[in-house]
XYZ file of C-alpha atoms in Angstrom:
334
model
C -100.256 -82.319 51.152
C -99.622 -80.798 54.603
C -102.010 -78.791 55.937
C -100.644 -77.852 59.567
C -104.320 -76.070 60.798
C -104.049 -72.793 61.031
C -106.236 -70.501 59.036
C -105.429 -66.867 57.730
C -108.197 -64.665 56.247
C -110.298 -67.334 55.921
C -107.721 -69.261 53.371
C -105.941 -72.514 54.880
C -102.361 -72.761 55.769
C -100.093 -75.109 54.146
C -96.257 -76.345 54.823
C -96.248 -78.854 51.559
C -97.942 -79.474 48.559
C -99.175 -82.222 46.306
C -101.871 -81.585 44.019
C -102.247 -85.006 43.564
C -103.905 -85.376 46.283
C -106.738 -82.688 45.154
C -109.918 -82.853 44.559
C -110.342 -82.529 40.911
C -112.997 -80.153 39.244
C -112.255 -77.677 41.479
C -109.864 -74.029 42.274
C -108.219 -73.836 45.308
C -106.544 -71.036 48.070
C -103.739 -71.299 49.986
C -101.275 -69.262 52.330
C -98.003 -71.519 51.736
C -95.812 -71.268 55.135
C -92.401 -70.254 54.933
C -88.878 -69.384 57.247
C -89.750 -66.934 59.965
C -88.710 -63.798 60.198
C -86.526 -61.951 62.747
C -89.556 -61.218 65.545
C -90.887 -65.404 65.343
C -93.515 -64.916 63.116
C -93.595 -66.737 59.546
C -93.418 -65.487 55.495
C -96.692 -66.441 53.817
C -97.368 -67.127 50.085
C -100.808 -66.511 48.646
C -101.315 -69.891 46.076
C -104.088 -70.741 43.535
C -104.349 -74.306 42.604
C -106.607 -75.027 39.594
C -107.364 -78.792 39.052
C -108.915 -79.583 35.897
C -111.702 -82.077 35.477
C -109.122 -84.157 33.362
C -106.164 -84.990 33.488
C -103.119 -83.645 31.731
C -99.802 -80.723 31.798
C -99.036 -78.985 34.768
C -98.077 -75.382 34.288
C -96.710 -73.292 37.093
C -97.138 -69.647 36.710
C -95.314 -67.826 39.455
C -94.588 -64.219 40.489
C -93.362 -61.713 42.606
C -89.567 -63.241 43.069
C -88.925 -59.105 42.884
C -90.988 -57.015 45.226
C -91.371 -54.068 42.903
C -92.125 -56.181 39.663
C -95.693 -56.325 39.357
C -97.501 -57.038 35.505
C -97.378 -60.545 36.516
C -99.655 -60.589 39.537
C -102.631 -58.986 37.701
C -101.558 -61.360 35.006
C -102.496 -64.388 37.399
C -105.341 -62.685 39.123
C -107.219 -62.531 35.580
C -106.232 -65.870 34.355
C -107.735 -67.323 36.940
C -110.895 -65.042 37.236
C -111.471 -66.433 33.915
C -110.006 -70.251 34.527
C -112.739 -73.187 34.375
C -111.774 -76.167 35.925
C -114.167 -78.403 34.778
C -113.245 -77.384 31.313
C -109.731 -77.676 32.022
C -107.041 -80.553 31.296
C -104.383 -80.781 33.825
C -103.509 -78.319 36.156
C -102.244 -74.751 36.800
C -100.642 -73.214 40.062
C -100.428 -69.021 40.797
C -98.058 -68.146 42.635
C -98.151 -64.465 44.224
C -95.815 -62.471 46.248
C -93.960 -65.309 45.952
C -91.339 -63.282 47.579
C -93.209 -61.557 50.384
C -89.574 -60.133 52.359
C -89.605 -58.039 48.952
C -92.993 -57.192 48.608
C -93.412 -55.664 51.704
C -90.224 -53.296 51.153
C -90.772 -53.040 47.710
C -87.431 -53.910 46.326
C -86.297 -56.268 43.933
C -84.500 -57.661 47.196
C -84.930 -59.579 50.142
C -83.658 -58.231 53.746
C -82.172 -59.750 56.357
C -82.286 -57.867 60.012
C -79.042 -60.546 60.861
C -75.809 -59.388 61.749
C -76.801 -55.524 61.190
C -78.176 -56.421 58.643
C -77.846 -57.492 54.518
C -80.077 -58.604 51.523
C -80.192 -60.798 48.566
C -81.542 -61.380 45.072
C -83.645 -63.950 45.364
C -83.705 -65.126 41.879
C -80.014 -65.918 42.394
C -80.370 -68.748 44.772
C -82.560 -71.497 43.668
C -82.846 -74.580 44.518
C -81.814 -72.815 48.052
C -80.342 -74.125 50.994
C -82.152 -76.127 53.738
C -79.812 -74.584 55.985
C -78.710 -70.915 54.678
C -80.174 -67.400 54.918
C -83.739 -66.683 55.638
C -83.609 -66.021 51.299
C -81.547 -68.724 50.468
C -83.938 -71.142 53.170
C -87.652 -69.637 51.775
C -86.114 -70.943 47.830
C -85.063 -73.995 49.281
C -89.075 -74.830 50.858
C -90.581 -72.645 47.456
C -88.425 -75.107 45.499
C -89.213 -78.482 47.045
C -92.627 -77.879 49.660
C -94.272 -75.807 46.722
C -92.992 -76.649 43.114
C -90.646 -78.472 42.523
C -92.814 -81.952 41.883
C -95.908 -80.444 40.939
C -95.326 -79.072 37.728
C -93.959 -79.636 33.978
C -94.032 -76.170 32.733
C -93.120 -73.166 33.943
C -94.180 -69.053 33.319
C -91.778 -67.013 35.489
C -93.475 -63.338 35.750
C -91.107 -59.863 35.623
C -91.036 -56.481 35.228
C -87.854 -54.518 35.046
C -87.367 -52.944 38.707
C -87.121 -49.686 39.747
C -86.069 -46.630 37.800
C -86.088 -48.719 34.363
C -87.873 -50.346 31.749
C -88.380 -53.195 29.823
C -90.447 -53.918 26.010
C -92.587 -57.612 26.236
C -89.044 -59.038 26.851
C -88.693 -62.691 27.281
C -85.672 -64.830 28.383
C -85.895 -68.329 26.783
C -82.790 -70.605 26.472
C -84.317 -71.331 22.737
C -81.307 -74.706 22.268
C -84.317 -76.569 24.941
C -87.318 -77.980 22.479
C -89.653 -77.586 24.807
C -88.678 -74.260 25.884
C -88.611 -73.052 22.200
C -91.908 -74.335 21.711
C -93.196 -72.718 24.807
C -91.440 -68.865 24.397
C -93.178 -69.108 20.400
C -96.425 -69.193 21.643
C -96.350 -65.605 22.829
C -96.866 -62.160 20.872
C -93.285 -60.602 23.047
C -91.788 -58.010 21.221
C -88.004 -59.283 21.882
C -86.299 -62.708 22.635
C -83.164 -63.200 24.052
C -82.030 -66.959 23.567
C -80.956 -67.334 26.973
C -78.379 -69.545 28.108
C -76.852 -68.578 31.487
C -79.883 -68.405 33.818
C -77.785 -70.089 37.122
C -79.974 -69.671 40.205
C -83.036 -68.131 38.892
C -86.199 -69.721 38.742
C -85.899 -70.217 34.818
C -82.613 -71.762 34.571
C -83.030 -73.826 37.522
C -86.045 -75.337 36.389
C -84.589 -76.480 33.004
C -81.284 -78.047 34.571
C -83.663 -80.689 36.297
C -85.565 -80.870 32.382
C -88.178 -78.893 33.289
C -89.047 -76.186 30.244
C -89.242 -72.672 31.521
C -89.682 -69.096 30.298
C -88.965 -65.657 32.295
C -91.063 -63.062 30.843
C -89.999 -59.427 31.444
C -92.897 -57.508 31.237
C -92.597 -53.660 31.011
C -92.343 -50.923 33.922
C -91.765 -51.759 37.591
C -94.653 -50.656 40.237
C -98.288 -50.007 38.055
C -99.811 -52.594 36.330
C -100.121 -51.926 32.361
C -102.510 -53.548 30.556
C -101.379 -53.963 27.116
C -98.395 -56.207 28.697
C -100.969 -57.931 30.917
C -103.371 -58.837 28.231
C -100.262 -59.862 25.780
C -99.404 -62.102 28.597
C -102.498 -63.852 29.324
C -102.695 -64.237 25.325
C -99.547 -66.163 25.224
C -100.597 -68.277 28.748
C -103.512 -69.383 26.720
C -101.926 -70.138 23.687
C -99.274 -72.096 25.310
C -102.885 -74.393 27.213
C -104.313 -74.348 24.222
C -101.078 -76.131 23.070
C -100.493 -78.547 25.493
C -103.837 -79.334 25.302
C -105.148 -77.888 28.760
C -108.025 -76.119 26.945
C -110.187 -77.307 24.020
C -110.938 -73.164 22.089
C -108.350 -70.099 21.879
C -107.232 -68.249 19.126
C -104.558 -65.747 20.280
C -101.723 -64.024 18.655
C -97.904 -65.682 18.453
C -94.039 -64.720 18.073
C -95.044 -65.103 14.388
C -98.200 -63.700 14.028
C -96.565 -60.558 16.152
C -93.065 -59.986 14.711
C -91.301 -60.789 17.255
C -87.347 -60.042 17.395
C -84.758 -62.930 18.592
C -81.075 -62.267 19.274
C -78.979 -64.139 21.655
C -76.420 -60.987 22.460
C -77.205 -58.610 25.343
C -75.574 -55.354 25.387
C -75.903 -53.336 28.368
C -74.784 -49.551 28.353
C -74.098 -48.295 32.123
C -73.247 -45.013 33.525
C -69.296 -44.636 33.841
C -69.762 -41.846 36.273
C -72.451 -39.819 38.529
C -75.184 -36.770 37.059
C -78.120 -36.360 35.858
C -78.928 -39.141 32.924
C -80.748 -38.628 29.453
C -81.408 -41.392 27.238
C -81.839 -40.250 23.714
C -83.496 -43.259 22.436
C -86.822 -45.460 23.039
C -88.137 -48.789 23.272
C -87.602 -50.887 20.264
C -85.752 -48.119 18.080
C -83.116 -50.217 16.258
C -79.896 -47.932 16.694
C -75.866 -47.963 15.036
C -72.515 -48.612 16.146
C -71.708 -45.476 17.512
C -74.865 -43.595 17.339
C -75.293 -41.575 20.082
C -77.811 -43.344 23.142
C -77.103 -41.266 26.170
C -75.305 -38.417 27.831
C -75.018 -37.106 31.329
C -75.139 -33.913 33.003
C -73.831 -32.679 36.126
C -75.735 -30.496 38.625
C -75.497 -26.875 36.320
C -76.259 -28.760 33.503
C -72.903 -29.098 31.581
C -72.402 -32.056 29.608
C -69.925 -34.610 31.163
C -70.019 -37.428 29.475
C -71.531 -39.010 25.980
C -72.364 -42.730 25.279
C -72.660 -44.455 21.785
C -73.865 -47.941 20.891
C -71.384 -50.387 20.881
C -73.064 -52.413 18.281
C -76.538 -52.489 16.073
C -79.175 -53.397 17.800
C -82.500 -53.311 18.826
C -83.606 -50.779 22.055
C -85.008 -53.230 24.669
C -84.889 -51.744 27.848
C -83.681 -48.367 29.009
C -83.391 -46.699 32.843
C -85.626 -44.068 33.472
C -84.240 -42.581 36.081
C -83.185 -39.064 35.861
C -80.193 -39.647 38.197
C -77.821 -42.383 37.454
C -74.573 -43.229 39.879
C -72.106 -45.089 37.727
C -73.115 -48.459 37.158
C -76.660 -47.873 36.591
C -78.166 -48.797 32.875
C -78.886 -46.490 30.517
C -79.723 -48.488 27.727
C -79.979 -52.356 26.759
C -79.769 -53.808 23.601
C -80.957 -56.738 21.866
C -78.596 -58.579 18.487
C -77.868 -61.455 17.177
């Protein structure tokens, strides 16, 4: 545990977290000091740590890797507002604004100003690089100085990005028994059996034997009470399953009728123009069914899109304007 003596807004600053050094039965707040900006000031990540009276599992709740994805922040805030450390076995770590640069820009990306500017997707960079660019170094610090040695299981909270929307969707490698057990604690709409999560928070933890799942909670830039409440249900179900708490009853995947698939098909715009998505989240579609169209500025039809396979709609593009490559519809199937 390394404090550097600084205080920001009344909160102590740390450069390294070690939960084994924290007194039991308390909730702590820290500002984690990370890399420096181009003007020599540092980026800081708000962290909350609930240390239970009794020993037990250590759970990481992370959000803010992408700066336009906000539902997870409210999930963690609400979890910590109801946690009683005197009734808790183990540790819960809440990382808010994990990518503060991205939050500041309300963007999926971490922006850099070096050499005329560049940007990076933080959720493709883990476990980071000690001598990389600022985004890679920030990922390295999160992994090595905040997370890796302090946790036994991980939930990374996201939403879809700007101009798109998900259902309550989950990425989880169900071939890992501990991950499958975690995933089924949640009343999700859809679960994708995720086997290719290289560079993500989820995949990097899985690769070192720490089970992790990614929750995609609906829409960007807003708080959605239903998805927030269902995420909290799942988290408390998981904590009960791992004997971190003693009393809770929430809906799980089997109660909710969660659909599980192992194939994702993303239908993307092939031209630029005004898009009309013809299907809704949760709809079942058949191969060849028309799912979206595009028109030019005069309203002339320029492109039709059909489902390449049967599946259920788990994500759609909500922005009316779409360039080539922009998401229109994402299907989950088996």
